[in-house]
Amino acid sequence: MATLGGYLNSAYTEPVSTYKHSRSNCSHSFFYLPAEKVLVVTADSRILVGTLAACDQSTNLVLKETEERVIHEPDEHEPSEIHALGLYLVRGDNVCSVGLIDEKLDESINWTEVKGSEIGDIKHI
């Protein structure tokens, strides 16, 4: 699985803009990336799938053509769901995991028939 750090250090990425935060002296660069389909698991256990459009060093992500996959428990009788979200921004502090998707394999799976248990939220102590 490729890492976001690998993308940021690769020849593909170039900073597209840099701005100074109004309350500090740090600059913030955003990177456009090659159109790769990724799966993002968030801190509140949501599963987002979309095309990674941009990111920054704080792991803020911009996803295009995003959909959320809601996988139901095996004992539930209703099918799992896919909700179209479109252009979506995920804050870096809400990102648990980002991974590339094998698009051929992903398209061969009927996600409404997939069942599984909930991942669970992150506990802050």
PDB file of C-alpha atoms in Angstrom, residues 4 8 10 12 14 18 26 30 32 35 37 47 54 58 61 74 85 91 104-106 109 113 117 119 121-122 124:
ATOM      1  CA  LEU A   4       0.655   9.691   1.467  1.00  0.00           C
ATOM      2  CA  LEU A   8       4.561  13.967  -1.150  1.00  0.00           C
ATOM      3  CA  SER A  10       7.625  11.650  -5.269  1.00  0.00           C
ATOM      4  CA  TYR A  12       4.475  13.668  -9.152  1.00  0.00           C
ATOM      5  CA  GLU A  14       4.397  20.052  -6.917  1.00  0.00           C
ATOM      6  CA  THR A  18       1.536  28.554  -0.573  1.00  0.00           C
ATOM      7  CA  CYS A  26       4.221  29.058   9.027  1.00  0.00           C
ATOM      8  CA  PHE A  30      -1.163  22.201  -1.061  1.00  0.00           C
ATOM      9  CA  TYR A  32      -2.175  18.233  -6.533  1.00  0.00           C
ATOM     10  CA  ALA A  35      -5.769  11.029 -10.196  1.00  0.00           C
ATOM     11  CA  LYS A  37      -8.697   6.300  -6.390  1.00  0.00           C
ATOM     12  CA  ILE A  47     -15.348   4.677   4.861  1.00  0.00           C
ATOM     13  CA  ALA A  54      -5.024  17.412  -3.355  1.00  0.00           C
ATOM     14  CA  SER A  58      -1.296  18.101   7.704  1.00  0.00           C
ATOM     15  CA  LEU A  61      -7.429  15.672   1.826  1.00  0.00           C
ATOM     16  CA  PRO A  74     -24.403  -9.551   8.986  1.00  0.00           C
ATOM     17  CA  LEU A  85     -20.946  12.908  -1.688  1.00  0.00           C
ATOM     18  CA  ARG A  91      -9.581  17.356   7.797  1.00  0.00           C
ATOM     19  CA  LYS A 104     -10.491  -3.623 -11.255  1.00  0.00           C
ATOM     20  CA  LEU A 105     -11.007  -5.534  -8.026  1.00  0.00           C
ATOM     21  CA  ASP A 106     -13.153  -2.743  -6.549  1.00  0.00           C
ATOM     22  CA  ILE A 109     -17.409  -6.311  -5.928  1.00  0.00           C
ATOM     23  CA  GLU A 113     -24.060  -7.345  -0.676  1.00  0.00           C
ATOM     24  CA  SER A 117     -18.917  -5.474  11.729  1.00  0.00           C
ATOM     25  CA  ILE A 119     -14.757  -0.633  12.901  1.00  0.00           C
ATOM     26  CA  ASP A 121     -14.561   5.126  16.836  1.00  0.00           C
ATOM     27  CA  ILE A 122     -11.253   6.418  18.134  1.00  0.00           C
ATOM     28  CA  HIS A 124      -9.606  10.045  23.176  1.00  0.00           C
TER      29      HIS A 124
END
